[in-house]
Amino acid sequence: MARPRSISKEDSLERALLLFWERGFDRTSIADLSEAIGVGPSSIYNSFGSKEELFREAIGRYVATYADPALKTIGMDSGEGPVALVRDLMNKLIKLYTTKGQPSGCAIFEAGGAGLPSTSSACSITNEVKGSLQGALRKRFEAYSRAGEELSASPKTLALFVVGTLRGFSQLACDGATRADLMKVAEHAAQSCVAGR
């Protein structure tokens, strides 16, 4: 009797992530995941417990593996101010959103599914990540404000602005916008964070 096919958890998560990223949580079935990973549905449930938990771990992998180099920008103080921070963050994420050979856009923004966090577990999961991103940006803008930078809006407003702009970049990348065009918009967005620009 042939032994069941063995696949590592990391490989399973990567395959699931790419599927969720491309199709979204709502349009990805357990059967789709089973086919992509190469194991039976029961193996998915045994390993992850539910589709939602698999999604949570897949999004965690996306953050740690794909988005982390860009997100680390928020925690690094280059001494160049908020314009450089926002430009660098946006440019790195735009490169991620437009990399050939992988799904377009951002898995966090595109895979979360429809509905509200109160009615959609997938939306709730991605909202946790977006909330962390927004919080980290707000802290950086607060630090810039304390250091004497003249911001164009409150740190809270600017954090929301950056997250909203990143969401727009993700959708535009999915719609076929070019990396070069998105980076021009990113430059405009970065400059608008500081008063008088």
JSON list of C-alpha atoms in Angstrom, two decimals:
[
{"chain": "A", "resi": 1, "resn": "MET", "atom": "CA", "xyz": [0.00, 0.00, 0.00]},
{"chain": "A", "resi": 2, "resn": "ALA", "atom": "CA", "xyz": [1.36, 3.42, -0.97]},
{"chain": "A", "resi": 3, "resn": "ARG", "atom": "CA", "xyz": [2.23, 5.78, 1.85]},
{"chain": "A", "resi": 4, "resn": "PRO", "atom": "CA", "xyz": [0.30, 9.07, 2.03]},
{"chain": "A", "resi": 5, "resn": "ARG", "atom": "CA", "xyz": [2.07, 11.99, 0.46]},
{"chain": "A", "resi": 6, "resn": "SER", "atom": "CA", "xyz": [4.01, 14.05, 2.98]},
{"chain": "A", "resi": 7, "resn": "ILE", "atom": "CA", "xyz": [4.27, 17.82, 2.69]},
{"chain": "A", "resi": 8, "resn": "SER", "atom": "CA", "xyz": [5.82, 20.27, 5.12]},
{"chain": "A", "resi": 9, "resn": "LYS", "atom": "CA", "xyz": [3.69, 22.77, 7.01]},
{"chain": "A", "resi": 10, "resn": "GLU", "atom": "CA", "xyz": [5.67, 25.63, 5.47]},
{"chain": "A", "resi": 11, "resn": "ASP", "atom": "CA", "xyz": [5.00, 24.35, 1.97]},
{"chain": "A", "resi": 12, "resn": "SER", "atom": "CA", "xyz": [1.33, 23.86, 2.79]},
{"chain": "A", "resi": 13, "resn": "LEU", "atom": "CA", "xyz": [1.07, 27.42, 4.09]},
{"chain": "A", "resi": 14, "resn": "GLU", "atom": "CA", "xyz": [2.84, 28.82, 1.05]},
{"chain": "A", "resi": 15, "resn": "ARG", "atom": "CA", "xyz": [0.48, 27.05, -1.35]},
{"chain": "A", "resi": 16, "resn": "ALA", "atom": "CA", "xyz": [-2.56, 28.08, 0.67]},
{"chain": "A", "resi": 17, "resn": "LEU", "atom": "CA", "xyz": [-1.32, 31.67, 0.88]},
{"chain": "A", "resi": 18, "resn": "LEU", "atom": "CA", "xyz": [-0.86, 31.98, -2.87]},
{"chain": "A", "resi": 19, "resn": "LEU", "atom": "CA", "xyz": [-4.37, 30.66, -3.44]},
{"chain": "A", "resi": 20, "resn": "PHE", "atom": "CA", "xyz": [-5.97, 32.97, -0.87]},
{"chain": "A", "resi": 21, "resn": "TRP", "atom": "CA", "xyz": [-3.93, 35.88, -2.23]},
{"chain": "A", "resi": 22, "resn": "GLU", "atom": "CA", "xyz": [-5.09, 35.25, -5.79]},
{"chain": "A", "resi": 23, "resn": "ARG", "atom": "CA", "xyz": [-8.73, 34.32, -5.16]},
{"chain": "A", "resi": 24, "resn": "GLY", "atom": "CA", "xyz": [-9.57, 35.72, -1.74]},
{"chain": "A", "resi": 25, "resn": "PHE", "atom": "CA", "xyz": [-10.88, 33.84, 1.28]},
{"chain": "A", "resi": 26, "resn": "ASP", "atom": "CA", "xyz": [-14.51, 33.73, 0.14]},
{"chain": "A", "resi": 27, "resn": "ARG", "atom": "CA", "xyz": [-13.75, 32.33, -3.32]},
{"chain": "A", "resi": 28, "resn": "THR", "atom": "CA", "xyz": [-11.39, 29.64, -2.05]},
{"chain": "A", "resi": 29, "resn": "SER", "atom": "CA", "xyz": [-12.96, 26.36, -0.97]},
{"chain": "A", "resi": 30, "resn": "ILE", "atom": "CA", "xyz": [-11.51, 23.54, 1.07]},
{"chain": "A", "resi": 31, "resn": "ALA", "atom": "CA", "xyz": [-11.56, 21.50, -2.15]},
{"chain": "A", "resi": 32, "resn": "ASP", "atom": "CA", "xyz": [-9.46, 24.20, -3.86]},
{"chain": "A", "resi": 33, "resn": "LEU", "atom": "CA", "xyz": [-7.01, 24.21, -0.96]},
{"chain": "A", "resi": 34, "resn": "SER", "atom": "CA", "xyz": [-6.85, 20.43, -0.94]},
{"chain": "A", "resi": 35, "resn": "GLU", "atom": "CA", "xyz": [-5.96, 20.39, -4.62]},
{"chain": "A", "resi": 36, "resn": "ALA", "atom": "CA", "xyz": [-3.38, 23.19, -4.30]},
{"chain": "A", "resi": 37, "resn": "ILE", "atom": "CA", "xyz": [-1.66, 21.66, -1.27]},
{"chain": "A", "resi": 38, "resn": "GLY", "atom": "CA", "xyz": [-1.91, 18.10, -2.55]},
{"chain": "A", "resi": 39, "resn": "VAL", "atom": "CA", "xyz": [-3.52, 16.54, 0.52]},
{"chain": "A", "resi": 40, "resn": "GLY", "atom": "CA", "xyz": [-7.03, 15.48, 1.41]},
{"chain": "A", "resi": 41, "resn": "PRO", "atom": "CA", "xyz": [-9.48, 17.81, 3.19]},
{"chain": "A", "resi": 42, "resn": "SER", "atom": "CA", "xyz": [-9.17, 15.77, 6.37]},
{"chain": "A", "resi": 43, "resn": "SER", "atom": "CA", "xyz": [-5.42, 16.46, 6.43]},
{"chain": "A", "resi": 44, "resn": "ILE", "atom": "CA", "xyz": [-6.10, 20.19, 6.24]},
{"chain": "A", "resi": 45, "resn": "TYR", "atom": "CA", "xyz": [-8.53, 20.00, 9.16]},
{"chain": "A", "resi": 46, "resn": "ASN", "atom": "CA", "xyz": [-6.14, 17.80, 11.14]},
{"chain": "A", "resi": 47, "resn": "SER", "atom": "CA", "xyz": [-3.25, 20.20, 10.59]},
{"chain": "A", "resi": 48, "resn": "PHE", "atom": "CA", "xyz": [-5.01, 23.55, 10.92]},
{"chain": "A", "resi": 49, "resn": "GLY", "atom": "CA", "xyz": [-8.38, 22.92, 12.51]},
{"chain": "A", "resi": 50, "resn": "SER", "atom": "CA", "xyz": [-10.42, 25.03, 10.09]},
{"chain": "A", "resi": 51, "resn": "LYS", "atom": "CA", "xyz": [-10.23, 27.05, 6.91]},
{"chain": "A", "resi": 52, "resn": "GLU", "atom": "CA", "xyz": [-10.16, 30.21, 9.04]},
{"chain": "A", "resi": 53, "resn": "GLU", "atom": "CA", "xyz": [-7.15, 29.05, 11.04]},
{"chain": "A", "resi": 54, "resn": "LEU", "atom": "CA", "xyz": [-5.34, 28.05, 7.85]},
{"chain": "A", "resi": 55, "resn": "PHE", "atom": "CA", "xyz": [-6.08, 31.54, 6.53]},
{"chain": "A", "resi": 56, "resn": "ARG", "atom": "CA", "xyz": [-4.77, 33.15, 9.73]},
{"chain": "A", "resi": 57, "resn": "GLU", "atom": "CA", "xyz": [-1.51, 31.22, 9.48]},
{"chain": "A", "resi": 58, "resn": "ALA", "atom": "CA", "xyz": [-1.22, 31.93, 5.76]},
{"chain": "A", "resi": 59, "resn": "ILE", "atom": "CA", "xyz": [-1.63, 35.67, 6.37]},
{"chain": "A", "resi": 60, "resn": "GLY", "atom": "CA", "xyz": [0.97, 35.41, 9.13]},
{"chain": "A", "resi": 61, "resn": "ARG", "atom": "CA", "xyz": [3.32, 33.83, 6.62]},
{"chain": "A", "resi": 62, "resn": "TYR", "atom": "CA", "xyz": [2.64, 36.64, 4.15]},
{"chain": "A", "resi": 63, "resn": "VAL", "atom": "CA", "xyz": [3.53, 39.27, 6.73]},
{"chain": "A", "resi": 64, "resn": "ALA", "atom": "CA", "xyz": [6.67, 37.45, 7.88]},
{"chain": "A", "resi": 65, "resn": "THR", "atom": "CA", "xyz": [7.92, 36.31, 4.47]},
{"chain": "A", "resi": 66, "resn": "TYR", "atom": "CA", "xyz": [6.73, 38.84, 1.90]},
{"chain": "A", "resi": 67, "resn": "ALA", "atom": "CA", "xyz": [5.87, 42.10, 3.65]},
{"chain": "A", "resi": 68, "resn": "ASP", "atom": "CA", "xyz": [8.37, 42.12, 6.52]},
{"chain": "A", "resi": 69, "resn": "PRO", "atom": "CA", "xyz": [11.26, 43.85, 4.67]},
{"chain": "A", "resi": 70, "resn": "ALA", "atom": "CA", "xyz": [8.96, 46.78, 3.88]},
{"chain": "A", "resi": 71, "resn": "LEU", "atom": "CA", "xyz": [7.24, 46.86, 7.27]},
{"chain": "A", "resi": 72, "resn": "LYS", "atom": "CA", "xyz": [10.59, 46.98, 9.06]},
{"chain": "A", "resi": 73, "resn": "THR", "atom": "CA", "xyz": [10.98, 50.41, 7.48]},
{"chain": "A", "resi": 74, "resn": "ILE", "atom": "CA", "xyz": [8.46, 51.77, 9.97]},
{"chain": "A", "resi": 75, "resn": "GLY", "atom": "CA", "xyz": [10.61, 50.79, 12.92]},
{"chain": "A", "resi": 76, "resn": "MET", "atom": "CA", "xyz": [13.88, 52.14, 11.52]},
{"chain": "A", "resi": 77, "resn": "ASP", "atom": "CA", "xyz": [14.80, 55.77, 12.04]},
{"chain": "A", "resi": 78, "resn": "SER", "atom": "CA", "xyz": [16.92, 56.83, 9.10]},
{"chain": "A", "resi": 79, "resn": "GLY", "atom": "CA", "xyz": [16.99, 60.40, 10.35]},
{"chain": "A", "resi": 80, "resn": "GLU", "atom": "CA", "xyz": [15.55, 61.59, 7.04]},
{"chain": "A", "resi": 81, "resn": "GLY", "atom": "CA", "xyz": [12.04, 62.42, 8.27]},
{"chain": "A", "resi": 82, "resn": "PRO", "atom": "CA", "xyz": [8.48, 61.39, 7.45]},
{"chain": "A", "resi": 83, "resn": "VAL", "atom": "CA", "xyz": [8.66, 61.97, 3.70]},
{"chain": "A", "resi": 84, "resn": "ALA", "atom": "CA", "xyz": [11.54, 59.51, 3.33]},
{"chain": "A", "resi": 85, "resn": "LEU", "atom": "CA", "xyz": [9.80, 57.01, 5.61]},
{"chain": "A", "resi": 86, "resn": "VAL", "atom": "CA", "xyz": [6.53, 57.06, 3.67]},
{"chain": "A", "resi": 87, "resn": "ARG", "atom": "CA", "xyz": [8.29, 57.04, 0.29]},
{"chain": "A", "resi": 88, "resn": "ASP", "atom": "CA", "xyz": [10.46, 54.07, 1.26]},
{"chain": "A", "resi": 89, "resn": "LEU", "atom": "CA", "xyz": [7.57, 52.10, 2.75]},
{"chain": "A", "resi": 90, "resn": "MET", "atom": "CA", "xyz": [5.30, 52.71, -0.23]},
{"chain": "A", "resi": 91, "resn": "ASN", "atom": "CA", "xyz": [7.98, 51.99, -2.83]},
{"chain": "A", "resi": 92, "resn": "LYS", "atom": "CA", "xyz": [8.92, 48.69, -1.20]},
{"chain": "A", "resi": 93, "resn": "LEU", "atom": "CA", "xyz": [5.29, 47.59, -0.98]},
{"chain": "A", "resi": 94, "resn": "ILE", "atom": "CA", "xyz": [4.57, 48.68, -4.55]},
{"chain": "A", "resi": 95, "resn": "LYS", "atom": "CA", "xyz": [7.44, 46.45, -5.68]},
{"chain": "A", "resi": 96, "resn": "LEU", "atom": "CA", "xyz": [5.84, 43.59, -3.74]},
{"chain": "A", "resi": 97, "resn": "TYR", "atom": "CA", "xyz": [2.40, 44.31, -5.22]},
{"chain": "A", "resi": 98, "resn": "THR", "atom": "CA", "xyz": [3.75, 44.32, -8.77]},
{"chain": "A", "resi": 99, "resn": "THR", "atom": "CA", "xyz": [6.23, 41.43, -8.68]},
{"chain": "A", "resi": 100, "resn": "LYS", "atom": "CA", "xyz": [5.82, 39.12, -11.64]},
{"chain": "A", "resi": 101, "resn": "GLY", "atom": "CA", "xyz": [5.30, 35.45, -10.89]},
{"chain": "A", "resi": 102, "resn": "GLN", "atom": "CA", "xyz": [3.12, 36.02, -7.82]},
{"chain": "A", "resi": 103, "resn": "PRO", "atom": "CA", "xyz": [-0.41, 37.36, -7.34]},
{"chain": "A", "resi": 104, "resn": "SER", "atom": "CA", "xyz": [-0.84, 41.10, -7.81]},
{"chain": "A", "resi": 105, "resn": "GLY", "atom": "CA", "xyz": [-1.65, 43.43, -4.97]},
{"chain": "A", "resi": 106, "resn": "CYS", "atom": "CA", "xyz": [-1.45, 42.78, -1.24]},
{"chain": "A", "resi": 107, "resn": "ALA", "atom": "CA", "xyz": [-2.68, 39.57, 0.33]},
{"chain": "A", "resi": 108, "resn": "ILE", "atom": "CA", "xyz": [-3.84, 41.49, 3.40]},
{"chain": "A", "resi": 109, "resn": "PHE", "atom": "CA", "xyz": [-6.03, 43.86, 1.41]},
{"chain": "A", "resi": 110, "resn": "GLU", "atom": "CA", "xyz": [-7.14, 41.47, -1.32]},
{"chain": "A", "resi": 111, "resn": "ALA", "atom": "CA", "xyz": [-7.70, 38.16, 0.47]},
{"chain": "A", "resi": 112, "resn": "GLY", "atom": "CA", "xyz": [-9.76, 39.25, 3.46]},
{"chain": "A", "resi": 113, "resn": "GLY", "atom": "CA", "xyz": [-13.13, 38.59, 1.95]},
{"chain": "A", "resi": 114, "resn": "ALA", "atom": "CA", "xyz": [-16.35, 40.55, 1.99]},
{"chain": "A", "resi": 115, "resn": "GLY", "atom": "CA", "xyz": [-18.33, 41.77, 4.95]},
{"chain": "A", "resi": 116, "resn": "LEU", "atom": "CA", "xyz": [-17.52, 43.37, 8.27]},
{"chain": "A", "resi": 117, "resn": "PRO", "atom": "CA", "xyz": [-15.11, 42.11, 10.93]},
{"chain": "A", "resi": 118, "resn": "SER", "atom": "CA", "xyz": [-18.15, 41.29, 13.08]},
{"chain": "A", "resi": 119, "resn": "THR", "atom": "CA", "xyz": [-19.57, 38.97, 10.41]},
{"chain": "A", "resi": 120, "resn": "SER", "atom": "CA", "xyz": [-16.48, 37.75, 8.55]},
{"chain": "A", "resi": 121, "resn": "SER", "atom": "CA", "xyz": [-13.67, 35.89, 10.30]},
{"chain": "A", "resi": 122, "resn": "ALA", "atom": "CA", "xyz": [-11.35, 36.50, 7.35]},
{"chain": "A", "resi": 123, "resn": "CYS", "atom": "CA", "xyz": [-12.04, 40.22, 7.45]},
{"chain": "A", "resi": 124, "resn": "SER", "atom": "CA", "xyz": [-11.42, 40.20, 11.19]},
{"chain": "A", "resi": 125, "resn": "ILE", "atom": "CA", "xyz": [-8.07, 38.45, 10.69]},
{"chain": "A", "resi": 126, "resn": "THR", "atom": "CA", "xyz": [-6.82, 40.92, 8.08]},
{"chain": "A", "resi": 127, "resn": "ASN", "atom": "CA", "xyz": [-8.15, 43.86, 10.10]},
{"chain": "A", "resi": 128, "resn": "GLU", "atom": "CA", "xyz": [-5.87, 42.83, 12.97]},
{"chain": "A", "resi": 129, "resn": "VAL", "atom": "CA", "xyz": [-2.87, 43.18, 10.66]},
{"chain": "A", "resi": 130, "resn": "LYS", "atom": "CA", "xyz": [-4.09, 46.50, 9.24]},
{"chain": "A", "resi": 131, "resn": "GLY", "atom": "CA", "xyz": [-4.69, 47.76, 12.76]},
{"chain": "A", "resi": 132, "resn": "SER", "atom": "CA", "xyz": [-1.13, 46.88, 13.77]},
{"chain": "A", "resi": 133, "resn": "LEU", "atom": "CA", "xyz": [0.22, 48.64, 10.69]},
{"chain": "A", "resi": 134, "resn": "GLN", "atom": "CA", "xyz": [-1.86, 51.72, 11.41]},
{"chain": "A", "resi": 135, "resn": "GLY", "atom": "CA", "xyz": [-0.75, 51.74, 15.04]},
{"chain": "A", "resi": 136, "resn": "ALA", "atom": "CA", "xyz": [2.93, 51.47, 14.14]},
{"chain": "A", "resi": 137, "resn": "LEU", "atom": "CA", "xyz": [2.63, 54.32, 11.64]},
{"chain": "A", "resi": 138, "resn": "ARG", "atom": "CA", "xyz": [0.81, 56.50, 14.14]},
{"chain": "A", "resi": 139, "resn": "LYS", "atom": "CA", "xyz": [3.61, 56.03, 16.68]},
{"chain": "A", "resi": 140, "resn": "ARG", "atom": "CA", "xyz": [6.21, 57.03, 14.09]},
{"chain": "A", "resi": 141, "resn": "PHE", "atom": "CA", "xyz": [4.27, 60.15, 13.12]},
{"chain": "A", "resi": 142, "resn": "GLU", "atom": "CA", "xyz": [3.86, 61.03, 16.80]},
{"chain": "A", "resi": 143, "resn": "ALA", "atom": "CA", "xyz": [7.64, 60.72, 17.22]},
{"chain": "A", "resi": 144, "resn": "TYR", "atom": "CA", "xyz": [8.20, 62.98, 14.20]},
{"chain": "A", "resi": 145, "resn": "SER", "atom": "CA", "xyz": [5.77, 65.53, 15.64]},
{"chain": "A", "resi": 146, "resn": "ARG", "atom": "CA", "xyz": [7.57, 65.52, 19.01]},
{"chain": "A", "resi": 147, "resn": "ALA", "atom": "CA", "xyz": [10.86, 66.04, 17.17]},
{"chain": "A", "resi": 148, "resn": "GLY", "atom": "CA", "xyz": [9.50, 69.22, 15.58]},
{"chain": "A", "resi": 149, "resn": "GLU", "atom": "CA", "xyz": [8.40, 68.00, 12.14]},
{"chain": "A", "resi": 150, "resn": "GLU", "atom": "CA", "xyz": [5.50, 70.07, 10.82]},
{"chain": "A", "resi": 151, "resn": "LEU", "atom": "CA", "xyz": [3.06, 67.39, 9.71]},
{"chain": "A", "resi": 152, "resn": "SER", "atom": "CA", "xyz": [0.19, 68.16, 7.37]},
{"chain": "A", "resi": 153, "resn": "ALA", "atom": "CA", "xyz": [-2.34, 66.40, 9.65]},
{"chain": "A", "resi": 154, "resn": "SER", "atom": "CA", "xyz": [-2.54, 64.61, 12.98]},
{"chain": "A", "resi": 155, "resn": "PRO", "atom": "CA", "xyz": [-0.51, 61.39, 13.41]},
{"chain": "A", "resi": 156, "resn": "LYS", "atom": "CA", "xyz": [-3.77, 59.41, 13.52]},
{"chain": "A", "resi": 157, "resn": "THR", "atom": "CA", "xyz": [-5.03, 60.97, 10.28]},
{"chain": "A", "resi": 158, "resn": "LEU", "atom": "CA", "xyz": [-1.70, 60.43, 8.52]},
{"chain": "A", "resi": 159, "resn": "ALA", "atom": "CA", "xyz": [-1.57, 56.79, 9.62]},
{"chain": "A", "resi": 160, "resn": "LEU", "atom": "CA", "xyz": [-5.06, 56.24, 8.18]},
{"chain": "A", "resi": 161, "resn": "PHE", "atom": "CA", "xyz": [-4.03, 58.09, 5.03]},
{"chain": "A", "resi": 162, "resn": "VAL", "atom": "CA", "xyz": [-0.99, 55.87, 4.46]},
{"chain": "A", "resi": 163, "resn": "VAL", "atom": "CA", "xyz": [-2.93, 52.63, 5.07]},
{"chain": "A", "resi": 164, "resn": "GLY", "atom": "CA", "xyz": [-5.73, 53.83, 2.78]},
{"chain": "A", "resi": 165, "resn": "THR", "atom": "CA", "xyz": [-3.24, 54.76, 0.08]},
{"chain": "A", "resi": 166, "resn": "LEU", "atom": "CA", "xyz": [-1.56, 51.36, 0.34]},
{"chain": "A", "resi": 167, "resn": "ARG", "atom": "CA", "xyz": [-4.96, 49.73, -0.06]},
{"chain": "A", "resi": 168, "resn": "GLY", "atom": "CA", "xyz": [-5.51, 51.81, -3.19]},
{"chain": "A", "resi": 169, "resn": "PHE", "atom": "CA", "xyz": [-2.10, 50.79, -4.56]},
{"chain": "A", "resi": 170, "resn": "SER", "atom": "CA", "xyz": [-3.01, 47.16, -4.01]},
{"chain": "A", "resi": 171, "resn": "GLN", "atom": "CA", "xyz": [-6.23, 47.49, -5.96]},
{"chain": "A", "resi": 172, "resn": "LEU", "atom": "CA", "xyz": [-4.57, 49.48, -8.72]},
{"chain": "A", "resi": 173, "resn": "ALA", "atom": "CA", "xyz": [-1.87, 46.82, -9.04]},
{"chain": "A", "resi": 174, "resn": "CYS", "atom": "CA", "xyz": [-4.61, 44.19, -9.42]},
{"chain": "A", "resi": 175, "resn": "ASP", "atom": "CA", "xyz": [-6.20, 46.40, -12.07]},
{"chain": "A", "resi": 176, "resn": "GLY", "atom": "CA", "xyz": [-2.93, 46.45, -14.05]},
{"chain": "A", "resi": 177, "resn": "ALA", "atom": "CA", "xyz": [-1.36, 49.77, -13.05]},
{"chain": "A", "resi": 178, "resn": "THR", "atom": "CA", "xyz": [2.37, 49.85, -13.70]},
{"chain": "A", "resi": 179, "resn": "ARG", "atom": "CA", "xyz": [5.00, 49.96, -10.98]},
{"chain": "A", "resi": 180, "resn": "ALA", "atom": "CA", "xyz": [6.35, 53.22, -12.40]},
{"chain": "A", "resi": 181, "resn": "ASP", "atom": "CA", "xyz": [2.96, 54.93, -12.27]},
{"chain": "A", "resi": 182, "resn": "LEU", "atom": "CA", "xyz": [2.29, 53.77, -8.73]},
{"chain": "A", "resi": 183, "resn": "MET", "atom": "CA", "xyz": [5.67, 55.05, -7.59]},
{"chain": "A", "resi": 184, "resn": "LYS", "atom": "CA", "xyz": [4.85, 58.49, -8.98]},
{"chain": "A", "resi": 185, "resn": "VAL", "atom": "CA", "xyz": [1.68, 58.49, -6.89]},
{"chain": "A", "resi": 186, "resn": "ALA", "atom": "CA", "xyz": [3.70, 57.30, -3.90]},
{"chain": "A", "resi": 187, "resn": "GLU", "atom": "CA", "xyz": [6.04, 60.28, -4.24]},
{"chain": "A", "resi": 188, "resn": "HIS", "atom": "CA", "xyz": [3.07, 62.65, -4.26]},
{"chain": "A", "resi": 189, "resn": "ALA", "atom": "CA", "xyz": [1.57, 60.90, -1.23]},
{"chain": "A", "resi": 190, "resn": "ALA", "atom": "CA", "xyz": [4.84, 61.03, 0.70]},
{"chain": "A", "resi": 191, "resn": "GLN", "atom": "CA", "xyz": [5.34, 64.73, 0.03]},
{"chain": "A", "resi": 192, "resn": "SER", "atom": "CA", "xyz": [1.81, 65.48, 1.22]},
{"chain": "A", "resi": 193, "resn": "CYS", "atom": "CA", "xyz": [2.57, 64.20, 4.74]},
{"chain": "A", "resi": 194, "resn": "VAL", "atom": "CA", "xyz": [4.55, 67.31, 5.62]},
{"chain": "A", "resi": 195, "resn": "ALA", "atom": "CA", "xyz": [3.04, 70.78, 5.79]},
{"chain": "A", "resi": 196, "resn": "GLY", "atom": "CA", "xyz": [4.11, 73.24, 3.13]},
{"chain": "A", "resi": 197, "resn": "ARG", "atom": "CA", "xyz": [5.17, 70.64, 0.58]}
]
